[in-house]
Coordinates of C-alpha atoms and ligand atoms in Angstrom, one line a residue:
M1 CA 46.8 150.1 -75.5
R2 CA 49.4 150.1 -73.0
V3 CA 48.7 151.2 -69.7
V4 CA 50.9 151.7 -66.6
I5 CA 49.5 151.4 -63.3
A6 CA 51.3 152.1 -59.9
G7 CA 50.4 150.2 -56.9
A8 CA 49.7 146.3 -57.0
G9 CA 46.9 146.3 -54.2
L10 CA 43.6 144.9 -55.1
A11 CA 42.3 147.9 -56.8
G12 CA 45.7 148.3 -59.1
L13 CA 45.7 144.0 -59.8
S14 CA 41.6 144.4 -60.6
C15 CA 41.8 147.2 -62.5
A16 CA 45.0 145.4 -64.5
K17 CA 43.1 142.2 -64.8
Y18 CA 39.9 144.2 -66.6
L19 CA 42.0 146.0 -68.7
T20 CA 43.7 142.4 -70.1
D21 CA 39.8 141.4 -70.6
L22 CA 39.0 144.6 -72.4
G23 CA 42.0 143.7 -75.0
H24 CA 45.0 146.3 -73.5
T25 CA 48.4 145.6 -71.9
P26 CA 48.5 146.6 -68.5
I27 CA 51.9 147.0 -66.6
V28 CA 51.8 147.4 -62.7
L29 CA 54.1 148.7 -60.9
E30 CA 54.7 147.9 -57.0
R31 CA 56.7 149.4 -54.6
R32 CA 57.6 147.0 -52.2
D33 CA 58.7 143.3 -52.8
V34 CA 55.6 142.0 -51.6
L35 CA 51.9 142.0 -53.8
G36 CA 48.6 143.0 -52.0
G37 CA 48.9 146.1 -50.6
L38 CA 46.8 146.5 -47.2
V39 CA 46.3 142.3 -48.1
A40 CA 50.0 141.7 -48.2
A41 CA 51.3 138.6 -46.1
W42 CA 54.8 137.4 -45.4
K43 CA 56.0 133.7 -44.1
D44 CA 58.0 133.6 -40.8
S45 CA 61.0 131.8 -40.4
D46 CA 58.9 129.3 -38.9
G47 CA 56.8 128.8 -42.0
D48 CA 54.0 130.6 -40.4
W49 CA 52.1 133.3 -42.2
Y50 CA 51.0 136.8 -40.6
E51 CA 49.6 139.3 -42.3
T52 CA 48.7 143.0 -42.8
G53 CA 44.7 142.4 -41.3
L54 CA 42.7 140.0 -40.7
H55 CA 40.1 139.4 -43.9
A56 CA 36.2 138.9 -43.8
F57 CA 34.6 138.5 -47.5
F58 CA 31.1 139.0 -47.1
G59 CA 28.1 137.7 -49.4
A60 CA 27.0 141.3 -50.3
Y61 CA 30.3 141.6 -52.0
P62 CA 29.3 141.0 -55.9
N63 CA 32.4 142.4 -57.6
M64 CA 34.9 140.5 -55.5
L65 CA 33.0 137.0 -55.5
Q66 CA 32.6 137.6 -59.4
L67 CA 36.4 137.8 -59.9
F68 CA 37.2 134.7 -57.8
K69 CA 34.5 133.1 -60.5
E70 CA 36.4 134.5 -63.1
L71 CA 39.9 133.3 -61.8
G72 CA 38.3 129.8 -61.4
I73 CA 39.2 129.9 -57.3
E74 CA 35.8 130.1 -56.0
D75 CA 36.6 127.0 -53.6
R76 CA 39.4 129.2 -51.7
L77 CA 36.7 131.0 -50.3
Q78 CA 35.7 128.9 -46.9
W79 CA 32.1 130.1 -46.0
K80 CA 31.2 130.2 -42.9
E81 CA 27.8 129.9 -41.0
H82 CA 25.2 132.5 -41.6
T83 CA 25.7 133.9 -37.8
L84 CA 27.1 137.4 -36.6
I85 CA 29.2 136.5 -33.0
F86 CA 29.7 138.9 -30.1
N87 CA 31.8 138.4 -26.5
Q88 CA 29.7 139.8 -23.8
P89 CA 32.5 141.9 -21.8
D90 CA 29.8 141.9 -19.1
K91 CA 29.7 138.3 -19.1
P92 CA 33.2 137.5 -19.7
G93 CA 33.9 133.9 -21.1
T94 CA 30.5 133.8 -22.9
L95 CA 29.0 134.3 -26.6
S96 CA 26.0 136.1 -28.0
R97 CA 25.0 135.4 -31.7
F98 CA 22.7 136.7 -34.3
D99 CA 22.1 133.2 -36.1
V100 CA 20.3 134.3 -39.5
P101 CA 17.8 131.9 -40.8
D102 CA 17.7 131.1 -44.3
I103 CA 14.6 133.2 -45.4
P104 CA 14.6 135.8 -47.7
A105 CA 15.7 139.1 -46.9
P106 CA 15.2 141.6 -44.4
F107 CA 13.1 139.0 -42.5
N108 CA 16.0 136.8 -42.1
I109 CA 18.2 139.9 -40.1
I110 CA 15.2 140.8 -38.5
T111 CA 14.3 137.4 -37.2
S112 CA 18.0 137.1 -35.8
I113 CA 17.6 140.4 -34.1
L114 CA 14.8 139.7 -32.6
R115 CA 15.5 136.4 -31.6
N116 CA 18.5 137.7 -29.5
N117 CA 18.1 138.7 -25.9
D118 CA 21.3 139.1 -24.7
M119 CA 22.7 142.2 -26.0
L120 CA 19.4 144.5 -27.3
T121 CA 16.1 144.9 -24.6
W122 CA 12.8 144.7 -26.8
E123 CA 12.7 148.8 -26.2
Q124 CA 15.8 149.1 -28.1
K125 CA 15.1 146.9 -30.3
I126 CA 11.6 148.8 -31.0
R127 CA 13.3 152.3 -30.7
F128 CA 15.9 151.0 -33.4
A129 CA 13.7 149.7 -35.9
I130 CA 11.9 152.8 -36.1
G131 CA 14.9 154.8 -36.0
L132 CA 16.1 153.0 -39.1
L133 CA 12.7 153.5 -41.1
P134 CA 13.9 156.2 -43.1
A135 CA 17.1 154.5 -44.4
I136 CA 14.8 151.7 -45.1
V137 CA 12.3 153.7 -47.0
R138 CA 14.3 157.0 -48.2
G139 CA 17.1 154.4 -49.4
Q140 CA 20.7 155.3 -50.5
K141 CA 19.6 159.1 -51.0
Y142 CA 18.9 159.7 -47.3
V143 CA 21.8 157.2 -46.4
E144 CA 24.3 159.6 -48.1
E145 CA 22.4 163.1 -46.6
M146 CA 23.8 161.2 -43.1
D147 CA 27.2 161.8 -43.8
K148 CA 26.9 165.0 -42.0
Y149 CA 26.1 163.0 -38.5
N150 CA 28.7 160.8 -36.5
F151 CA 26.8 157.8 -36.2
S152 CA 26.3 158.1 -32.2
D153 CA 24.6 161.7 -33.1
W154 CA 22.5 159.8 -35.7
L155 CA 21.4 157.4 -33.0
K156 CA 20.5 160.4 -30.6
R157 CA 18.8 161.9 -33.0
R158 CA 17.0 159.2 -33.9
G159 CA 15.7 158.2 -30.4
V160 CA 18.0 155.1 -30.3
G161 CA 19.6 154.9 -26.8
E162 CA 23.5 155.5 -26.1
R163 CA 23.8 151.8 -25.3
V164 CA 23.0 150.4 -28.4
A165 CA 25.7 152.5 -30.0
S166 CA 28.2 151.2 -27.3
D167 CA 26.9 147.3 -27.2
V168 CA 26.3 146.8 -31.2
F169 CA 27.8 149.5 -33.2
M170 CA 31.2 150.3 -31.6
A171 CA 32.0 146.7 -32.7
A172 CA 30.5 147.3 -35.7
S173 CA 32.0 150.2 -36.8
K174 CA 35.4 149.6 -35.5
A175 CA 35.0 146.4 -37.4
L176 CA 34.4 148.5 -41.0
T177 CA 36.5 151.8 -40.2
F178 CA 38.6 151.2 -37.4
I179 CA 37.4 154.0 -35.4
N180 CA 34.6 154.5 -32.6
P181 CA 30.6 155.1 -33.6
D182 CA 31.2 158.9 -32.2
E183 CA 33.7 159.4 -34.9
V184 CA 32.6 157.4 -38.1
S185 CA 30.1 159.0 -40.5
S186 CA 26.7 157.8 -40.3
T187 CA 26.6 157.0 -44.4
I188 CA 29.3 154.0 -43.5
L189 CA 27.3 152.0 -40.8
L190 CA 23.7 152.6 -42.7
T191 CA 25.4 151.5 -46.1
A192 CA 26.3 148.2 -44.5
L193 CA 23.2 147.8 -42.8
N194 CA 20.9 148.5 -46.0
R195 CA 22.9 145.9 -47.7
F196 CA 22.4 143.6 -45.0
L197 CA 18.9 144.3 -45.0
Q198 CA 18.7 143.9 -48.7
E199 CA 20.7 140.6 -49.2
R200 CA 19.7 137.2 -48.5
Y201 CA 23.4 135.9 -47.9
G202 CA 24.9 139.7 -47.4
S203 CA 26.0 139.3 -43.9
K204 CA 27.3 136.0 -44.6
I205 CA 31.2 135.6 -43.9
A206 CA 34.0 133.7 -45.5
F207 CA 37.6 133.3 -44.8
L208 CA 40.1 132.9 -47.6
D209 CA 41.8 129.4 -47.1
G210 CA 45.2 131.0 -46.9
S211 CA 47.4 134.2 -47.2
P212 CA 45.6 136.9 -49.6
T213 CA 49.0 137.4 -51.3
E214 CA 49.6 133.6 -52.6
R215 CA 45.7 132.3 -52.8
L216 CA 44.5 135.7 -54.3
C217 CA 46.7 138.1 -55.5
Q218 CA 49.0 135.7 -57.0
P219 CA 46.1 134.2 -59.6
I220 CA 45.6 138.0 -60.7
V221 CA 48.9 138.1 -61.9
D222 CA 48.9 134.8 -63.7
Y223 CA 45.9 136.0 -65.3
I224 CA 47.0 139.4 -66.2
T225 CA 50.9 137.8 -67.5
E226 CA 49.2 135.2 -69.2
R227 CA 47.5 137.4 -71.3
G228 CA 50.3 139.8 -72.2
G229 CA 50.2 142.0 -68.9
Q230 CA 53.0 142.5 -66.7
V231 CA 53.1 143.0 -62.7
R232 CA 56.4 144.2 -61.5
L233 CA 57.6 144.2 -58.0
N234 CA 60.4 146.8 -56.2
A235 CA 59.1 149.2 -59.0
P236 CA 58.2 152.5 -57.0
L237 CA 56.8 155.4 -58.8
K238 CA 59.3 158.4 -57.8
E239 CA 57.6 160.8 -60.2
I240 CA 54.5 161.5 -62.3
L241 CA 56.6 163.7 -65.5
L242 CA 54.2 166.1 -67.3
N243 CA 53.9 167.4 -70.9
P244 CA 53.6 170.9 -71.3
D245 CA 50.1 170.7 -71.6
G246 CA 49.6 169.2 -68.2
T247 CA 48.9 165.3 -69.6
V248 CA 51.1 162.7 -68.4
K249 CA 54.4 162.5 -70.4
G250 CA 55.8 159.4 -68.1
F251 CA 56.1 157.6 -64.9
L252 CA 59.6 157.8 -63.5
L253 CA 60.5 154.7 -61.6
R254 CA 63.3 155.1 -58.8
G255 CA 66.3 153.1 -59.6
L256 CA 67.3 150.6 -56.9
N257 CA 70.7 149.1 -56.0
E258 CA 72.4 152.0 -57.2
E259 CA 70.6 151.6 -60.7
Q260 CA 69.5 154.6 -62.8
D261 CA 65.5 156.0 -62.2
Q262 CA 63.9 154.8 -65.5
E263 CA 61.1 156.7 -67.7
M264 CA 58.3 154.6 -68.3
T265 CA 55.8 155.6 -71.2
A266 CA 52.1 154.6 -72.3
D267 CA 49.0 155.1 -73.9
F268 CA 47.2 155.8 -70.0
Y269 CA 48.7 156.0 -66.5
V270 CA 46.6 155.0 -63.3
S271 CA 47.6 155.6 -60.0
A272 CA 46.1 152.9 -57.6
M273 CA 48.3 153.8 -54.8
S274 CA 46.6 154.8 -51.7
V275 CA 45.6 158.2 -50.9
D276 CA 48.5 159.5 -48.9
P277 CA 51.0 158.7 -51.1
L278 CA 49.4 159.8 -54.2
K279 CA 48.9 163.7 -52.5
V280 CA 52.9 163.8 -51.9
M281 CA 53.6 162.6 -55.3
L282 CA 51.0 164.9 -56.9
P283 CA 52.9 167.5 -59.7
E284 CA 53.0 171.2 -59.0
P285 CA 50.6 172.3 -61.6
W286 CA 48.1 169.7 -60.4
K287 CA 48.4 170.9 -57.0
Q288 CA 46.0 173.9 -58.3
M289 CA 43.5 172.1 -59.7
E290 CA 40.1 171.7 -57.4
F291 CA 39.9 168.1 -58.1
F292 CA 43.4 167.2 -56.7
Q293 CA 43.1 169.7 -54.1
Q294 CA 39.7 167.7 -52.7
L295 CA 42.4 165.1 -52.0
E296 CA 43.3 166.8 -49.1
G297 CA 40.2 165.9 -47.5
L298 CA 40.9 162.1 -47.0
E299 CA 43.6 160.4 -45.0
G300 CA 44.6 156.9 -44.0
V301 CA 43.6 155.8 -40.3
P302 CA 46.0 153.8 -38.5
V303 CA 45.4 150.1 -37.5
I304 CA 47.3 147.7 -36.4
N305 CA 47.0 143.5 -36.7
L306 CA 48.1 140.6 -34.3
H307 CA 48.9 137.5 -34.6
L308 CA 49.7 135.5 -31.3
W309 CA 50.4 131.8 -31.3
F310 CA 49.1 129.2 -27.8
D311 CA 50.7 126.2 -26.5
Q312 CA 46.6 125.2 -26.7
K313 CA 43.6 125.5 -28.3
L314 CA 41.6 128.7 -26.7
T315 CA 38.7 128.2 -28.7
D316 CA 36.8 126.0 -31.5
I317 CA 34.7 128.3 -32.6
D318 CA 35.1 128.6 -36.7
H319 CA 34.2 131.8 -37.1
L320 CA 34.9 136.1 -37.1
L321 CA 34.5 137.4 -33.8
F322 CA 33.4 141.0 -32.6
S323 CA 35.2 141.2 -29.2
R324 CA 33.2 144.6 -28.2
S325 CA 36.3 145.3 -26.2
P326 CA 37.3 149.0 -26.1
L327 CA 41.1 148.2 -27.3
L328 CA 40.5 145.3 -29.8
S329 CA 37.9 145.2 -32.8
V330 CA 37.6 141.8 -34.6
Y331 CA 39.3 138.6 -34.3
A332 CA 39.4 135.0 -35.2
D333 CA 41.2 131.6 -34.2
M334 CA 42.5 130.9 -37.4
S335 CA 43.8 127.7 -36.6
N336 CA 40.3 126.9 -36.9
T337 CA 38.8 129.3 -39.5
C338 CA 41.3 129.2 -42.4
R339 CA 42.6 125.9 -44.2
E340 CA 46.4 126.4 -44.7
Y341 CA 46.9 127.6 -40.9
A342 CA 44.9 124.8 -39.4
N343 CA 46.3 123.5 -36.3
P344 CA 43.8 120.8 -34.0
S345 CA 45.9 121.1 -30.9
R346 CA 46.9 125.0 -30.9
S347 CA 45.4 128.5 -31.3
M348 CA 46.6 131.5 -33.6
L349 CA 44.3 134.2 -33.0
E350 CA 44.5 136.9 -35.3
L351 CA 43.1 139.9 -34.0
V352 CA 42.5 143.7 -35.2
L353 CA 43.6 146.5 -32.8
A354 CA 41.4 149.8 -33.1
P355 CA 41.2 152.4 -32.9
A356 CA 45.1 152.7 -33.0
K357 CA 46.0 156.1 -32.6
D358 CA 47.3 155.8 -29.1
W359 CA 49.0 152.9 -30.3
I360 CA 50.8 153.0 -33.4
S361 CA 53.5 154.6 -31.8
K362 CA 53.9 151.8 -29.1
S363 CA 56.4 149.0 -29.4
D364 CA 55.0 145.5 -30.1
E365 CA 55.9 144.2 -26.5
E366 CA 53.3 146.9 -25.0
I367 CA 50.7 146.3 -27.6
V368 CA 51.1 142.4 -27.0
R369 CA 51.0 143.0 -23.3
A370 CA 48.0 145.1 -23.4
T371 CA 46.1 142.5 -26.0
M372 CA 47.0 139.3 -23.5
A373 CA 44.9 141.8 -20.6
E374 CA 42.2 142.1 -22.9
L375 CA 42.6 137.8 -23.8
E376 CA 42.1 137.0 -20.4
K377 CA 39.0 138.8 -19.8
L378 CA 37.5 137.2 -22.8
F379 CA 39.0 133.8 -22.3
P380 CA 39.2 134.0 -18.3
D381 CA 39.3 130.1 -17.4
H382 CA 42.0 129.6 -19.9
F383 CA 44.3 131.6 -18.5
K384 CA 44.5 130.7 -15.1
G385 CA 44.2 127.2 -13.3
D386 CA 46.9 124.1 -13.5
N387 CA 47.4 124.6 -16.9
P388 CA 47.2 128.3 -18.2
A389 CA 47.4 128.8 -22.0
K390 CA 51.3 129.8 -22.8
L391 CA 51.8 132.6 -25.6
L392 CA 54.8 130.7 -27.9
K393 CA 55.4 133.9 -30.5
S394 CA 53.6 136.9 -31.7
H395 CA 53.5 139.0 -34.8
V396 CA 52.8 142.5 -34.7
V397 CA 52.1 144.4 -38.2
K398 CA 51.5 148.0 -37.8
T399 CA 50.1 150.0 -40.5
P400 CA 50.1 153.8 -39.8
R401 CA 48.1 154.6 -42.7
S402 CA 45.5 152.2 -43.8
V403 CA 42.1 153.0 -45.5
Y404 CA 41.0 156.6 -45.9
K405 CA 39.7 157.8 -42.3
A406 CA 35.5 157.5 -42.7
T407 CA 34.8 160.8 -40.4
P408 CA 31.6 162.5 -41.2
G409 CA 31.7 164.9 -44.6
R410 CA 34.3 162.7 -46.4
Q411 CA 32.3 161.4 -48.9
Q412 CA 32.3 164.6 -51.0
Y413 CA 36.3 164.4 -51.2
R414 CA 36.2 161.0 -52.6
P415 CA 37.3 161.3 -56.4
P416 CA 35.6 159.5 -59.3
Q417 CA 38.2 157.5 -61.3
K418 CA 38.5 159.7 -64.4
T419 CA 40.4 162.7 -63.5
P420 CA 40.3 166.0 -65.7
V421 CA 44.1 164.8 -67.1
A422 CA 42.9 163.2 -70.1
N423 CA 45.7 160.0 -69.9
F424 CA 45.5 160.1 -65.8
F425 CA 43.2 157.7 -63.9
L426 CA 42.8 156.7 -60.2
S427 CA 42.1 153.6 -58.5
G428 CA 41.4 152.3 -54.9
S429 CA 39.3 151.5 -52.4
Y430 CA 39.7 155.5 -51.6
T431 CA 37.8 156.3 -54.8
M432 CA 34.1 157.1 -55.3
Q433 CA 32.2 153.7 -55.2
R434 CA 29.5 151.5 -53.2
Y435 CA 31.6 150.0 -51.3
L436 CA 33.4 152.1 -48.6
G437 CA 37.2 151.2 -48.0
S438 CA 36.9 147.5 -48.4
M439 CA 38.8 145.0 -50.7
E440 CA 35.1 144.8 -52.6
G441 CA 35.6 149.0 -52.8
A442 CA 38.9 148.2 -54.2
V443 CA 38.1 145.9 -57.0
L444 CA 35.2 147.4 -57.9
S445 CA 37.6 150.8 -58.0
G446 CA 39.7 148.9 -60.6
K447 CA 36.8 147.4 -62.5
L448 CA 35.4 151.1 -62.9
T449 CA 38.8 152.5 -64.0
A450 CA 39.4 149.8 -66.8
Q451 CA 35.8 151.3 -67.6
A452 CA 36.6 154.8 -67.2
I453 CA 39.8 154.0 -69.7
S454 CA 37.5 152.3 -72.2
D455 CA 34.9 154.5 -72.3
S456 CA 37.7 157.4 -72.7
L457 CA 38.9 155.9 -76.1
R458 CA 35.2 155.4 -77.0
G459 CA 35.1 159.4 -76.8
D460 CA 38.7 159.9 -78.3
K461 CA 38.3 157.5 -81.5
G462 CA 34.4 157.9 -82.1
A463 CA 34.7 153.8 -82.2
I464 CA 32.9 151.4 -79.5
A465 CA 35.0 150.0 -77.9
P466 CA 34.9 147.3 -75.8
S467 CA 32.9 147.7 -72.4
V468 CA 33.2 145.9 -69.2
A469 CA 29.5 145.5 -68.9
N470 CA 29.2 143.9 -72.0
S471 CA 32.3 141.6 -71.8
S472 CA 30.9 138.3 -71.2
N473 CA 33.4 137.4 -68.5
L474 CA 32.2 140.6 -66.8
Q475 CA 28.7 140.1 -66.0
T476 CA 27.6 140.8 -62.4
L477 CA 27.2 137.9 -59.8
T478 CA 23.7 138.6 -57.6
R479 CA 24.2 136.1 -55.3
P480 CA 27.0 134.6 -52.7
P481 CA 26.6 130.7 -52.6
A482 CA 23.4 130.1 -50.8
T483 CA 24.3 127.1 -48.6
N484 CA 26.1 126.7 -45.1
A485 CA 27.5 123.8 -46.6
A486 CA 30.0 125.6 -48.1
T487 CA 32.7 125.4 -45.5
A488 CA 34.5 122.7 -46.6
Ligands
FAD501 C1 43.7 145.4 -40.7 C2 42.9 145.6 -41.6 C3 41.7 144.6 -42.0 C4 40.9 144.6 -42.9 N1 40.0 143.7 -42.9 C5 39.1 144.2 -44.2 C6 37.8 143.3 -44.2 O1 37.7 142.5 -43.3 N2 37.5 143.2 -45.1 C7 37.3 144.1 -46.3 O2 36.7 144.2 -47.0 N3 38.2 144.9 -46.4 C8 39.4 144.9 -45.0 N4 40.3 146.0 -45.4 C9 40.3 146.9 -46.0 C10 41.1 146.3 -47.1 O3 42.3 145.5 -47.1 C11 41.2 147.6 -48.2 O4 40.4 148.4 -48.3 C12 42.0 147.0 -49.7 O5 42.8 146.0 -49.6 C13 42.6 148.5 -50.3 O6 43.3 148.1 -51.4 P1 43.7 149.2 -52.7 O7 44.0 148.3 -53.5 O8 42.6 150.5 -52.8 O9 44.7 149.9 -51.7 P2 46.3 149.2 -50.9 O10 46.2 148.0 -50.6 O11 47.0 150.4 -49.9 O12 47.1 149.4 -52.4 C14 48.1 150.3 -52.4 C15 49.3 149.9 -53.1 O13 50.0 150.6 -53.7 C16 51.4 150.5 -53.6 N5 52.1 151.7 -53.6 C17 52.4 153.1 -52.8 N6 53.2 153.7 -53.3 C18 53.5 153.8 -54.5 C19 54.9 154.0 -55.2 N7 55.1 155.0 -55.0 N8 55.0 153.4 -56.5 C20 54.7 151.8 -56.5 N9 53.4 151.3 -55.9 C21 52.8 151.9 -54.6 C22 51.4 149.9 -52.0 O14 52.4 149.7 -51.5 C23 50.5 149.2 -52.2 O15 50.4 147.8 -52.6 C24 41.4 145.6 -44.1 C25 42.0 146.8 -43.8 C26 43.2 146.4 -43.0 C27 44.7 147.3 -42.9

């Protein structure tokens, strides 16, 4: 079957990859001249990469890890020590670590929390453990029910002090969703906590060894094209054309450089665009359907990614850092964490600025200035004295609408991959799957879409169509690499 997919982010590419595994012919259409959507990256005139986002891979990403395995590129994931590292704003220049011992879950996480006395008092630890009990005992059902509360309210209701929210969970909330605990749905943080408590290596972090565009997206494209599929850049979907019965007749592509618009037809059609462009693109008759009206409940959240090149080393830490700064979220010295960006004598910090709603319309200069002021607090020793660190250059990448904004009540609006229109399907990290708005969520959604198309063929023909779950190439990997030695 021929399937046309709009959007070459991870969801669209994953959908196409799994469709080729099921014997179909996908054609992916990407509006931009770069692969990857929210993981896209560019090379500047000096040959330095800059990215849409600082991306960390977690051990609790079974579908992403399986994809790496199927593509034969597992060695491109640089696994870091099993620890979570936080800045301590009240003790500038110092870090606090949650070192996770290599023992079964949940004892590994519990031990790491018990051993850390910088960020939580014993009273706070006990209150938090008691507060978490219903999530552990009643599982995902309870976690889903908590979508009605923001995380600060949930902590208060569970009798956990305000300081836990501001100290630990501000960092986690901003890292996962780019918004603060008083805005984020409790379901998000409880889901992440549950995964980390259930999986021995769930909170272990890896970095890709180079740019996601070249090192992850391109191998997926090669896999697809070697098996008869296509991926076309500079191919924006302009309009979804309908048959009289409301099914899709074709995708109309906008002609670039004064070329004519072009109609593409197929057996099935997929939107792997993010939710905001999809809403704009919905044909009039579909806007009357409750399924598509629900999409109005979802919208992308703004976020900013910065890259700062310095004339000297600011840190030798080879890991993700949680800044706990009101301005910044996570950051990393990519000259330590990423093989292709390595530099033994100069730092390149990649930092996520979130929440970004008050910053997204500001100039790059203002954003860099404010970030530098934060860094002077995080690294006080490096910006004073005889040889203060000098900023050599910077890149700022603004994304006004990134992943869906995960405020309370959003779960009910996240659509399944199968729509009421027989030949039209959805993919994207905003669609319903258990991994939230993440790379893992995008890859899983693409896989679920390929499965839904296969299932619908089975329904139409009464025949047994191939299944994602049955394909020998698609066995779920339950564990990430067990060893910290995975770093090199
Ligand atoms: C700053 C930042 C940091 C992040 N950090 C992490 C992290 O550490 N770990 C993690 O797991 N996740 C992280 N994420 C989230 C992750 O990047 C996303 O969840 C995931 O990449 C979304 O993939 P997607 O395919 O669903 O959507 P997208 O990547 O948005 O892809 C949609 C694609 O559709 C294309 N498109 C739109 N309109 C059209 C059209 N008309 N015609 C054709 N194509 C169109 C777009 O150009 C885009 O390529 C981060 C995101 C950002 C922005």
